[in-house]
Structures are given as C-alpha cells and as structure tokens.
Short mmCIF file of C-alpha atoms and ligand atoms in Angstrom, two decimals:
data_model
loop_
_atom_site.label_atom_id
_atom_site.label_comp_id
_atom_site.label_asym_id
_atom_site.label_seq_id
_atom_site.Cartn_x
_atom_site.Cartn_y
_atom_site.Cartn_z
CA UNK Z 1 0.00 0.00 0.00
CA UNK Z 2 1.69 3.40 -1.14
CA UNK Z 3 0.33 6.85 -1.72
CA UNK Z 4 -2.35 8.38 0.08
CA UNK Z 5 -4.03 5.06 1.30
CA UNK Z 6 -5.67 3.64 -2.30
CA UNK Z 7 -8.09 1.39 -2.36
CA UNK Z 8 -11.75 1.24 -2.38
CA UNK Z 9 -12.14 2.38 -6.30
CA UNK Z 10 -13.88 -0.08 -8.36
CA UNK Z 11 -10.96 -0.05 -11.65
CA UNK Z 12 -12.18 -1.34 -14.76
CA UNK Z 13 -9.08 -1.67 -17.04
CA UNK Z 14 -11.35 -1.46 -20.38
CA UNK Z 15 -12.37 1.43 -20.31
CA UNK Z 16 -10.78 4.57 -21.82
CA UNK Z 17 -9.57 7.22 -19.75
CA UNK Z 18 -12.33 9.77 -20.61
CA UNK Z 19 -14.87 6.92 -19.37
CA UNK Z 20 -12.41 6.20 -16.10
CA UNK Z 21 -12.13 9.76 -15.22
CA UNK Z 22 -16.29 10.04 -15.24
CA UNK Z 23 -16.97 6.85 -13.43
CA UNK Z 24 -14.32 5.93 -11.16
CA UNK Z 25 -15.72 6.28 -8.08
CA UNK Z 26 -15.01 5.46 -3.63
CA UNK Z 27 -18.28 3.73 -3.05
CA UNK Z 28 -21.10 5.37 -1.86
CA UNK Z 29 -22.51 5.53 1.83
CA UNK Z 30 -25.99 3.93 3.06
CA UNK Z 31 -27.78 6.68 1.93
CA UNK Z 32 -27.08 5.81 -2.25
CA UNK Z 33 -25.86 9.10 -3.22
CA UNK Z 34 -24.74 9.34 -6.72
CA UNK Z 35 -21.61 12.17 -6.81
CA UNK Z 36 -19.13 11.24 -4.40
CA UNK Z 37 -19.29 12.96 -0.80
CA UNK Z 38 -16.72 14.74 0.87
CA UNK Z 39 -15.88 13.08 3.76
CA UNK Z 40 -14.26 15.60 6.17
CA UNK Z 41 -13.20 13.83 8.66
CA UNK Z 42 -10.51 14.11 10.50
CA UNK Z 43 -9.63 10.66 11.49
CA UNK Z 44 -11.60 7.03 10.96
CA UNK Z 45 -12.91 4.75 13.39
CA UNK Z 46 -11.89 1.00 14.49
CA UNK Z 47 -14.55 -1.86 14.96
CA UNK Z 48 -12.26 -2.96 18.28
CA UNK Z 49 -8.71 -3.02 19.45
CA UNK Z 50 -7.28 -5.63 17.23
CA UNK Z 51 -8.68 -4.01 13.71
CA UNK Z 52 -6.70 -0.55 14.84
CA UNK Z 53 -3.70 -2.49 15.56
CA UNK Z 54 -3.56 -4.49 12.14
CA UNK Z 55 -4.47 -1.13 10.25
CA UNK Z 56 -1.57 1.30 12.11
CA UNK Z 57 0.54 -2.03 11.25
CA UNK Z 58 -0.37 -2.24 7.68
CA UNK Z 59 -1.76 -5.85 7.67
CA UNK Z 60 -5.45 -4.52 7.07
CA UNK Z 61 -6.39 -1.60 4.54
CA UNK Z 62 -8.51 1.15 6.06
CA UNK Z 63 -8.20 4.79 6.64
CA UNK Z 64 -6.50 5.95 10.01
CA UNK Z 65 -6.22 9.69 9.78
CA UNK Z 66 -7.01 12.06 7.08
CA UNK Z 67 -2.88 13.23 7.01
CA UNK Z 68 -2.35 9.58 5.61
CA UNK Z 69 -5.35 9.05 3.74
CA UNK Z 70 -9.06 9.97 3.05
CA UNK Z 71 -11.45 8.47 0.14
CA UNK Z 72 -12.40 12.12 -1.72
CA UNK Z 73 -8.22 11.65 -1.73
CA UNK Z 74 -8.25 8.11 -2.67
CA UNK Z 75 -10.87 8.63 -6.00
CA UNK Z 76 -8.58 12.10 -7.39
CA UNK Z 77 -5.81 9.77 -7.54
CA UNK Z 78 -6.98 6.58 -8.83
CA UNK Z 79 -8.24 9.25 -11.54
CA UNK Z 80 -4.66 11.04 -12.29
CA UNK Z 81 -2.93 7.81 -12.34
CA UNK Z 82 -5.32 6.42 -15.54
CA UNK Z 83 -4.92 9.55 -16.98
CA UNK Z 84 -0.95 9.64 -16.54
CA UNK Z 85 -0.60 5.69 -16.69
CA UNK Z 86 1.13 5.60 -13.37
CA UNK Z 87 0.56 2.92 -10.66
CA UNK Z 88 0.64 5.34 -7.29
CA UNK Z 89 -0.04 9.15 -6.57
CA UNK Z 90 0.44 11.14 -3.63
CA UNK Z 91 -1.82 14.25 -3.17
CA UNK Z 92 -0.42 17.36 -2.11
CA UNK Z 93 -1.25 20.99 -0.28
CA UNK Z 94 -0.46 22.75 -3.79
CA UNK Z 95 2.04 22.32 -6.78
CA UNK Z 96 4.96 23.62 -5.31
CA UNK Z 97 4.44 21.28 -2.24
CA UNK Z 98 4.45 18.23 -4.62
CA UNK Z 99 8.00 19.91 -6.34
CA UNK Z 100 9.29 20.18 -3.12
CA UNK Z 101 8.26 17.01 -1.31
CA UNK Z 102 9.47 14.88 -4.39
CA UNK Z 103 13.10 16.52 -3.95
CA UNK Z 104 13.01 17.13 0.18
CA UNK Z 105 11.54 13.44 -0.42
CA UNK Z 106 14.30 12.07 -2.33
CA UNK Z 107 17.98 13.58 -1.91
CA UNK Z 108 20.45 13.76 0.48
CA UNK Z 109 22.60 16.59 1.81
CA UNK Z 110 25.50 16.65 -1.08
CA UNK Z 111 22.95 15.79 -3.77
CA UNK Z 112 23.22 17.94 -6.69
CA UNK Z 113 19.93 18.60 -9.14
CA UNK Z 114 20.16 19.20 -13.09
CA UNK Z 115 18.04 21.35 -13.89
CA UNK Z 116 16.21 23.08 -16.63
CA UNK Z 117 16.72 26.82 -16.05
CA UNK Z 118 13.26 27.82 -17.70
CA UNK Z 119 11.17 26.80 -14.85
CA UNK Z 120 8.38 28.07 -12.63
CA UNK Z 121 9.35 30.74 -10.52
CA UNK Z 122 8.72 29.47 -6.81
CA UNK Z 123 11.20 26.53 -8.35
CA UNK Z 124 13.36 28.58 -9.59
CA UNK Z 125 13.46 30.03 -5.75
CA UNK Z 126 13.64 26.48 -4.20
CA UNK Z 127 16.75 25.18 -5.75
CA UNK Z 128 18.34 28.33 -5.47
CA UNK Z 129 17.52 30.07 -2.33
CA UNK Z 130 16.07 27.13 -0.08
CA UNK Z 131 17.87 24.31 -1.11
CA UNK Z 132 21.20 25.34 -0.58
CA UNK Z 133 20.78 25.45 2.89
CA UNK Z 134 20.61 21.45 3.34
CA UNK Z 135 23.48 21.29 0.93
CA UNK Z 136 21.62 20.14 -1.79
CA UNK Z 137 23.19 21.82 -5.60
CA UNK Z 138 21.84 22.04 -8.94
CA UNK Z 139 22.59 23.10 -12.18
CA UNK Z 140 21.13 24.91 -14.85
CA UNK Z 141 21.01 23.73 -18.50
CA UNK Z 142 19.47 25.74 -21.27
CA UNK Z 143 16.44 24.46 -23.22
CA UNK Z 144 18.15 25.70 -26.43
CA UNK Z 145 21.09 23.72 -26.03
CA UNK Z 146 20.20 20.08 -25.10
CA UNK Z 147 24.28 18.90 -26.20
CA UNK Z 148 25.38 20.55 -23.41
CA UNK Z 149 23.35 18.54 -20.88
CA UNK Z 150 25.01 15.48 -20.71
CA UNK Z 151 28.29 17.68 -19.58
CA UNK Z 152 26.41 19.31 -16.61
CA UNK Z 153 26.12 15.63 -14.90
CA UNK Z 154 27.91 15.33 -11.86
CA UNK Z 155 28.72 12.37 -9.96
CA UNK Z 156 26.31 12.96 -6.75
CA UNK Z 157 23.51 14.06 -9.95
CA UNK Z 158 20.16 12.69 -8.54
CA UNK Z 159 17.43 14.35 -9.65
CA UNK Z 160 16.83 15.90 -12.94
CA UNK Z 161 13.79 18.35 -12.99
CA UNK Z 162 12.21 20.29 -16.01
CA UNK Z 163 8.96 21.41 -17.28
CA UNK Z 164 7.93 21.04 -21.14
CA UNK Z 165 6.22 23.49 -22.09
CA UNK Z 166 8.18 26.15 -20.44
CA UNK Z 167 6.42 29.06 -18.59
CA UNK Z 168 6.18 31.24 -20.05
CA UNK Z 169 8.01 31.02 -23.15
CA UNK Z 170 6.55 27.74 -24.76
CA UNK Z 171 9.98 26.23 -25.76
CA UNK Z 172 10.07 22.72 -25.72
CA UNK Z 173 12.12 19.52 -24.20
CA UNK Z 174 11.99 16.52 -26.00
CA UNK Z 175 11.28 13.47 -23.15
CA UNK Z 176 12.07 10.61 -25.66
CA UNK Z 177 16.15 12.20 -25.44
CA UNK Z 178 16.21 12.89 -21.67
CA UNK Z 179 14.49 10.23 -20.66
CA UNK Z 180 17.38 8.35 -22.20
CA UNK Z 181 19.79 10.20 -20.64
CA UNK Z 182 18.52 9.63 -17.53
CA UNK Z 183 18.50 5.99 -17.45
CA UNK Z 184 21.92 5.79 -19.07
CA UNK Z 185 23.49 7.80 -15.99
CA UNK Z 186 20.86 6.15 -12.67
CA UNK Z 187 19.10 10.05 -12.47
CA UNK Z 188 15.52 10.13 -11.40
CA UNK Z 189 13.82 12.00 -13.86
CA UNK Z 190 10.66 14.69 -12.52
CA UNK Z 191 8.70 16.05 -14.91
CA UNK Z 192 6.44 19.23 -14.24
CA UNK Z 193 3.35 18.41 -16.45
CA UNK Z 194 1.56 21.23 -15.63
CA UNK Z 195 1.01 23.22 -19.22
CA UNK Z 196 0.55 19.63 -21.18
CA UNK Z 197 -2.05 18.67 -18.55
CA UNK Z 198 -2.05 14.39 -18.86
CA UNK Z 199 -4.38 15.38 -21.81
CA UNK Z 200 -1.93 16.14 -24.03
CA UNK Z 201 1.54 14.32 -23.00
CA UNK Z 202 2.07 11.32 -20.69
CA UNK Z 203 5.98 11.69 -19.27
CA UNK Z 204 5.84 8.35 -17.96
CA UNK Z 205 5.32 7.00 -21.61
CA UNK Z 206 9.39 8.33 -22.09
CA UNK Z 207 10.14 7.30 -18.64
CA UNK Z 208 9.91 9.94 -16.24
CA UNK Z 209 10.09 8.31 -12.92
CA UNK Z 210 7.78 10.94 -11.51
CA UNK Z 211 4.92 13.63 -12.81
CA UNK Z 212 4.07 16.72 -10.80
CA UNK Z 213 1.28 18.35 -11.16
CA UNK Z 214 -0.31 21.78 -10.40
CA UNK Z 215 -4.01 20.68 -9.59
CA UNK Z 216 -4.57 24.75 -9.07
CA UNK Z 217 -4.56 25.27 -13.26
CA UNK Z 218 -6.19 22.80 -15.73
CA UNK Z 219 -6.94 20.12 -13.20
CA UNK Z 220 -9.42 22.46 -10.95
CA UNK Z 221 -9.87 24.64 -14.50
CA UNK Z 222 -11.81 27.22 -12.91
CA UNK Z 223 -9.74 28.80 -10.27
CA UNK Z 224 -10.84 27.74 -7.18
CA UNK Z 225 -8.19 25.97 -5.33
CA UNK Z 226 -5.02 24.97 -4.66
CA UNK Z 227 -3.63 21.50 -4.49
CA UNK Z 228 -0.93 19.60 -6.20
CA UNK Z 229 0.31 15.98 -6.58
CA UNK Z 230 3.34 13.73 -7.19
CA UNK Z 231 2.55 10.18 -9.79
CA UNK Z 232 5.25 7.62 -10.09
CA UNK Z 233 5.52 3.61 -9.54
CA UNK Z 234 6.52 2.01 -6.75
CA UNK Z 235 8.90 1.88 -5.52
CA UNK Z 236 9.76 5.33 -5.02
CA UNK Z 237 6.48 6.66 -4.25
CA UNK Z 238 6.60 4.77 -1.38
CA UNK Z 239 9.79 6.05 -0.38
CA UNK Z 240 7.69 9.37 -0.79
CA UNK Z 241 5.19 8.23 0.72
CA UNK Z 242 6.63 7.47 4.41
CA UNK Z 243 8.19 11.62 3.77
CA UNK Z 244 4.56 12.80 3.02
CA UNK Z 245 3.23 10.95 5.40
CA UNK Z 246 5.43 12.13 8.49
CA UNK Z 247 6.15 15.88 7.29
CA UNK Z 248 2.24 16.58 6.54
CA UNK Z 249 1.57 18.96 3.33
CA UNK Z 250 -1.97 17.01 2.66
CA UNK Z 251 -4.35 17.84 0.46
CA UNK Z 252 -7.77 18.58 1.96
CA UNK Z 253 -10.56 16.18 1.35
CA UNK Z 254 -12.94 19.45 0.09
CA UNK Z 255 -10.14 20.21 -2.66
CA UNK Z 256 -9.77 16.37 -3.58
CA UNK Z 257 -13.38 16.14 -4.19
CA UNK Z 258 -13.71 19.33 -5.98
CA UNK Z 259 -10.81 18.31 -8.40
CA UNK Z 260 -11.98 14.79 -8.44
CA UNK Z 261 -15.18 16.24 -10.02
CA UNK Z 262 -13.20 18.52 -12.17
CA UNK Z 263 -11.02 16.07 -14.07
CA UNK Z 264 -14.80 14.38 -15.48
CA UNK Z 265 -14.66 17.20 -17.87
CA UNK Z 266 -11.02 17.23 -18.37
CA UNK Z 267 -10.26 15.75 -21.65
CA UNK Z 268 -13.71 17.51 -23.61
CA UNK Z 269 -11.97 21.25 -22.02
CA UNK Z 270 -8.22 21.04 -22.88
CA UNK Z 271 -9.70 20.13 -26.01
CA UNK Z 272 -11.69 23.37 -26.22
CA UNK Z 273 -8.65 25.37 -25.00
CA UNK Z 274 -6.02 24.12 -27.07
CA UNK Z 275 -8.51 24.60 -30.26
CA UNK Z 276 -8.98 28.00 -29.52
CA UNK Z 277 -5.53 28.74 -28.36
CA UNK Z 278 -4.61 27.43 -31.79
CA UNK Z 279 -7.33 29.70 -33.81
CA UNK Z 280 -5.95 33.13 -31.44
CA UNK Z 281 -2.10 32.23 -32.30
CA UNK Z 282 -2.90 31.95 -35.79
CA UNK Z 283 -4.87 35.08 -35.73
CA UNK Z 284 -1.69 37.00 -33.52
CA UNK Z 285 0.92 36.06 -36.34
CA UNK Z 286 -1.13 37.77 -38.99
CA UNK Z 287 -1.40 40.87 -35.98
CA UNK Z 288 0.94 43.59 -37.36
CA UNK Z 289 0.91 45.06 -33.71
CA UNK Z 290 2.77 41.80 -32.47
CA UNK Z 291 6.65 40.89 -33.49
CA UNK Z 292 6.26 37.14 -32.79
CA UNK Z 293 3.87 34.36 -31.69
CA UNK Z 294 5.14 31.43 -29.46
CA UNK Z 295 2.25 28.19 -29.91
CA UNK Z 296 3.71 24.99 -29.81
CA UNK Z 297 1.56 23.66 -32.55
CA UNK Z 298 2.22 26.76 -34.71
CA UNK Z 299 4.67 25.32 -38.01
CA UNK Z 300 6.28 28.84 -37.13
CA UNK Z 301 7.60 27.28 -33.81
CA UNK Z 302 11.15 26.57 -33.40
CA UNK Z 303 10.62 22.87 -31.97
CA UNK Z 304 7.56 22.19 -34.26
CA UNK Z 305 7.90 18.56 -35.59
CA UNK Z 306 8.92 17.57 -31.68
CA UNK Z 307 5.73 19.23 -30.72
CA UNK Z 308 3.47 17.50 -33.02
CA UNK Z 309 5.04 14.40 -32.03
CA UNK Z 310 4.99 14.45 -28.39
CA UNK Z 311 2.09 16.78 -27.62
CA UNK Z 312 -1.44 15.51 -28.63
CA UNK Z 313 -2.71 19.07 -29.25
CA UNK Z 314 -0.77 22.41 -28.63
CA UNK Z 315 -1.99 23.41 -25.46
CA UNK Z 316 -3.98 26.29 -23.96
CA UNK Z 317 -1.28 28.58 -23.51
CA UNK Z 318 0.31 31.39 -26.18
CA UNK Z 319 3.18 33.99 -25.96
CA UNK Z 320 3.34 36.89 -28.15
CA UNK Z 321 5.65 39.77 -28.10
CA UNK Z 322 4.35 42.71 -28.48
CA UNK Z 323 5.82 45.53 -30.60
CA UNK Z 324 7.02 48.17 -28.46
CA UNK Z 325 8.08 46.35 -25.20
CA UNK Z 326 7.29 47.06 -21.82
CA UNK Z 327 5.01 50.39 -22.26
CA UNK Z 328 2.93 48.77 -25.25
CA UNK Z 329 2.55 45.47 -22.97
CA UNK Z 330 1.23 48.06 -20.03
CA UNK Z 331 -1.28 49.92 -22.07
CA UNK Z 332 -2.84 46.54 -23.90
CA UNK Z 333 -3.49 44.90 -20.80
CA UNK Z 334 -5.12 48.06 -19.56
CA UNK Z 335 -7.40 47.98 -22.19
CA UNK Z 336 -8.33 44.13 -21.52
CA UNK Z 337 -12.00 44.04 -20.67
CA UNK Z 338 -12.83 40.34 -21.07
CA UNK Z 339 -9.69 38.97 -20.27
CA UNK Z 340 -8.46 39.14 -16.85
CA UNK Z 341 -5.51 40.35 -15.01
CA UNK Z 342 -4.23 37.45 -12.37
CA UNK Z 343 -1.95 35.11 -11.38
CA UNK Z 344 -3.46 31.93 -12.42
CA UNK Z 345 -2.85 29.87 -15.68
CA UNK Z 346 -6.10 26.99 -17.15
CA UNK Z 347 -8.94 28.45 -16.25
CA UNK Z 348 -12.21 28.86 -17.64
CA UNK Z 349 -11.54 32.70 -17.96
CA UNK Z 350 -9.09 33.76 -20.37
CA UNK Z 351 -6.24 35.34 -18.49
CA UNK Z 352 -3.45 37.91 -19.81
CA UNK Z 353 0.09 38.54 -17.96
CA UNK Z 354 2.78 40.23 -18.63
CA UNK Z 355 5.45 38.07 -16.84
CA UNK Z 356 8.48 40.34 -17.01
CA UNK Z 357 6.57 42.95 -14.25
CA UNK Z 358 4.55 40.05 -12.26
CA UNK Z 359 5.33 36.60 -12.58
CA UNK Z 360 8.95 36.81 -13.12
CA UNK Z 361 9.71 40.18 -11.55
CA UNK Z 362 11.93 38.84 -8.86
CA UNK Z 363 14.61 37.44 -11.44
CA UNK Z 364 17.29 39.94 -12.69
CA UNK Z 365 17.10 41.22 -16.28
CA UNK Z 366 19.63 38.71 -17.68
CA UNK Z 367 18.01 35.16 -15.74
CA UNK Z 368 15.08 36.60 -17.75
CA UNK Z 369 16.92 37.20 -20.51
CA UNK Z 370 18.21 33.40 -20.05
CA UNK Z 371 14.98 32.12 -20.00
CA UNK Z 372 13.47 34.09 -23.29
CA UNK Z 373 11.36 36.84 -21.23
CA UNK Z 374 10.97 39.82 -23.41
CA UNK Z 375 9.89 42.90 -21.91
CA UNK Z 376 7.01 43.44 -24.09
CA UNK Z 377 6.21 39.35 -23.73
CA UNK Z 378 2.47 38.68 -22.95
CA UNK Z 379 1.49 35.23 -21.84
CA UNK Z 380 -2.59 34.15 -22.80
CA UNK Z 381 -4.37 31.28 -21.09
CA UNK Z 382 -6.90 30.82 -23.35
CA UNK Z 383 -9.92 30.17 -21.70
CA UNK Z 384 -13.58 28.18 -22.60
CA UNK Z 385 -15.30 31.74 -23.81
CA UNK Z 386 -16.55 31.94 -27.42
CA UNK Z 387 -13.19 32.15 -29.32
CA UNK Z 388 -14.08 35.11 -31.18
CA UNK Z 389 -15.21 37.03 -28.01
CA UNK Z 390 -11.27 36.32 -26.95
CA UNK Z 391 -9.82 37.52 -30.55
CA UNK Z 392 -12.23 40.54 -30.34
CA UNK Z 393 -11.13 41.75 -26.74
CA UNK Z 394 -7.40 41.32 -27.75
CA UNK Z 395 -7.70 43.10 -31.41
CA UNK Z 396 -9.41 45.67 -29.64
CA UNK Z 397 -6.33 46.19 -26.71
CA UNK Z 398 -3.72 45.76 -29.38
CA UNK Z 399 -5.52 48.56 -31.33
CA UNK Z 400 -5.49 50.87 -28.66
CA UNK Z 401 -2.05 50.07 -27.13
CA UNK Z 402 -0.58 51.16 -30.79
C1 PLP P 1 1.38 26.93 -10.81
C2 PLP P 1 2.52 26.10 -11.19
C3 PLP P 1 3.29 25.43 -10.23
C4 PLP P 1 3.00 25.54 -8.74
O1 PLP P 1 1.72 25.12 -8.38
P1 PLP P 1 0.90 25.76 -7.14
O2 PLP P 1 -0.34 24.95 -7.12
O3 PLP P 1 0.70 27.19 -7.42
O4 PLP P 1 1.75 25.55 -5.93
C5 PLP P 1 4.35 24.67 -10.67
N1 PLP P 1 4.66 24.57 -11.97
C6 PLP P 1 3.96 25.21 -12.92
C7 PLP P 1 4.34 25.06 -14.36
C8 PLP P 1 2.87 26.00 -12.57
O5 PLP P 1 2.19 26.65 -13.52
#
C-alpha cells in the first residue's frame, strides 16, 4: 500500500480514460448518493482493538487519519494515475508542495539537481535560495542547447527536474532524449506536467520516474483551489510516501473532491482550449501590432515537428511579443476588458500577464533574458469563452495600445 491510502475504487481496465475519469468512483454511503461525498473527517474509526492495531501495522487496509489518507483523496488519484498511466499518486497541499516534497523526499545533503533553467518561478526560488541550505546543488542547462546537458552531470547528480512546455516562453524539451539520458546515468527524472495537462503528454510514456502536477490550473480549470500531486511507480512513491506521510503537506478532502469532479470534464476542455488557443495564435501572427507568436503547434515554432510528435494538441497557452516592449505590454493589458488580469494559468476565464513585471519580476534582467522573457512578452491562457469574443477583446487592446 503506497500513496495516500488507495483502495476502495472499483478499476475497470477497459475502459478509456475519458470513461475512467467520469466513473471511477469510492463507493457510496448507506444513503445511495450518486456524486461522491466529501468526507471531512478528520480521522476514521476502528470496529475494536485488534482491527486498529492491524491497520496502524499495515496488515489490514482502512483509513487511520485524514494526514495519511481519506477516500475524496483516494478517487482524485486513482483518476490522475489512468490519466498519466502511473501505478501510485500522492496528493499534495499545492504544486509547489508536490515539487518540493518529491526533492526534500528524495535527496540527500551533497545531492546535486540538473536542472532546466526555464522553470516556474517558486522553483526557480527552491533550488536556489532554499535548497542550498541542506546542501543540496543544482545546475542549470538551457532548453536551447540540449548537447550541453550530458556535460552538466555530476557524480552525486540525482534528480533531474524540467517542465515542457516552459512558462512562459513555450519552448520545448523533447522526453524521448532525456528520458534516455537519464536511465543511461541512474538520475531520477521529474517532470512538471503542468502546461501539457495528462491530456496532451504522458511523461511516464518516455520514462519519467515521476509527474508533478499543479491541480490549481487545468486540473481544478476554474480557479478555485489549490492543491498539487506527485505520480510515479513504486517503488519510489513509497519512499515518498513514508516523507509525506510524516512531514504533513496534505491535500484537503474538500479540494480532492472538488478536483476529483473537475477532471470528469477534463479531456472535452483542454480540447476546447487548445482549439482556440490554436485559432488566437494563428490570428496574432497575422497581428501587425505583435513581433512574434510562441504556440507549440504553430509550423512557425522553433521545436515544431517535436511538438506535433509528443504533444497531442498544442496546449492552452500562447506567448506573443508585443511591438514596443514594456510600455505597449502596459497599455494593452489596460485595455483588456474580457480577459483578466491574475496570477493563475487553465482556467475557464481567459487570463493575460505580462510576466516580465509580475510573474517573473523577482529574477534579474539577464536570468530573464536566459529564459526568453521579453519585456514586451504577454502570456494568454486561453480560456472556454466563445473564441471570437477572446480575438475581439485582444484586437481591440492591441488597437489601442498602438
Ligand atoms: C502553478 C505552477 C506550479 C506551482 O503550483 P501551485 O499549485 O501554485 O503551488 C508549478 N509549476 C507550474 C508550471 C505552474 O504553472
């Protein structure tokens, strides 16, 4: 038994993932109820003496204490590991709780980490700023130049973390080559699936040992939570799991149900935003207000033939530059009115940031530089509005920024 405590979900191996996702479900209570209830509850009960013994000593399944386990917990992961074709998943407080549990989780003081330097920016912030302080190094290799990679291996290299897509440029790794690499030199390979969504690109299928995911963007898909979670085999999520277990950053049952519910409309929405996302990219390159347009599925893309072949569709996210830099970028997403102005990334609501003065504002002009953050750079999430509605707003802000 590994991960948060699964068990309990009826699996039926025939069915295809957009059926499992829909009707895997904990079973339900006396009362027949057809969605799954959240069962907030702190900790479960024992029959007598002897059944809490053999559960605390893993001879019995059964939930103890909703830290370890809880079934709204139990039915989000059986979900994510059809979807990702993984056999265990650990659920986790938020995104950056799974990035940072897999490598608190795994390495040792004197452990070094290769990186890929375009990452997300909390990270970014972990291996550089927190990390260090336990003694554990990393390195960063550029996206751009995947024959210098192999160089930056050390002997104590133990973990090798990137994300493909990037955030927020869009460039690409190509999983079939690392994971190779990988396996050739005994490095656990973490991939940060967050912008593919399991939708679109299954790491494991190129042998990423584990998946992270962000369940705050595509997975909830309309902004409502936080929560996060770590997919692998055994046995190192069960290495993982005793670290999860014992240092605490557990999901909450409410979040686990709400995301549970989420992913039954998972596959039919990053279909919807990677089809629109496509349509607005195509309309930005013919845009004489922008310089360039960054979509993965875009022939114009520098990594286009890998993206075809390892992304299903080309995502929900586009970059642009925008002609004029950092003033122009201001004044068109002042004149936004249908998209919004936050934080967040796979939403329903199509979102517009400019990461050079938000998102990636705390890294000096050159690691943005590094990491192909323009100043006039504008990141989309395309959301699950009327497509046209999206190009309208945008054409209209362009116009005026001019
Ligand atoms: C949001 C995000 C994270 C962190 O997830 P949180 O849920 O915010 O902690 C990590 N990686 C990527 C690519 C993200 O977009």
């Amino acid at each position: 038994m590994s991960g948060n405590e699964k068990r309990e979900v009826e699996v039926n191996d025939t069915w295809h993932s957009e059926t499992a996702v829909i009707r895997y479900q904990i079973p339900a209570s006396p009362h027949r109820e057809h969605a799954t209830s959240i069962y907030m509850s702190s900790s479960f009960t024992f029959d007598n003496a002897e059944q809490a013994r053999a559960t605390f000593a893993n001879e019995q399944e059964g939930y103890i204490y909703s830290r370890y386990g809880n079934p709204n917990i139990t039915e989000f992961i059986e979900k994510m590991c059809v979807l990702e074709g993984t056999e265990s998943g650990l659920a986790l407080a938020s995104g950056m709780s799974a990035v940072f549990s897999a490598v608190a989780g795994l390495l040792n003081s004197g452990d070094h980490i290769l990186a890929s330097r375009s990452l997300f920016s909390s990270t970014h912030q972990v291996l550089t700023r927190i990390l260090p302080r336990w003694g554990i190094s990393h390195s960063y290799a550029e996206i751009a130049r995947p024959e210098s990679w192999p160089g930056l291996v050390k002997p104590n290299t133990r973990l090798c973390l990137v994300e493909t897509p990037s955030n927020p440029a869009l460039d690409l790794i190509d999983l079939a080559w690392l994971g190779e690499l990988c396996r050739a030199q005994d490095i656990v390979l973490l991939v940060d699936n967050v912008f593919a969504t399991p939708i679109l690109q299954n790491p494991k299928h190129y042998g990423a040992d584990l998946i992270m995911h962000s369940a705050t963007k595509y997975i909830d898909g309309q902004g409502r939570g936080i929560g996060g979670i770590l997919l692998g085999n055994e046995p190192i999520m069960e290495e993982l799991t005793y670290f999860v277990r014992h240092t605490g950053p557990s999901l909450s049952p409410f979040n686990a149900w709400m995301f549970s519910r989420s992913l039954e409309t998972l596959p039919l929405r990053m279909q919807r935003h990677c089809q629109s996302a496509q349509e607005l990219a195509g309309w930005l390159e013919e845009s004489t207000a922008v310089s360039w347009v960054k979509y993965p599925h875009l022939p114009s893309h520098p990594q286009y033939d890998l993206a075809k072949r390892q992304m299903k569709l080309g995502g929900g996210m586009v970059a642009f530059e925008i002609k004029g830099g950092l003033e122009q970028g201001r004044r068109f997403l002042d004149a936004l009115q249908l998209c919004s102005l936050t934080a967040n990334l796979g939403d329903s609501r199509t979102i517009a940031t400019h990461p050079a003065s938000t998102t990636h504002s705390s890294l000096s002009e050159e690691e943005r530089q590094a990491v192909g953050i323009t100043p006039g750079l504008v990141r989309i999430s395309t959301g699950l509005e009327s497509v046209g509605d999206i190009i309208a707003d945008i054409a209209r802000a362009l116009d005026i920024s001019k």
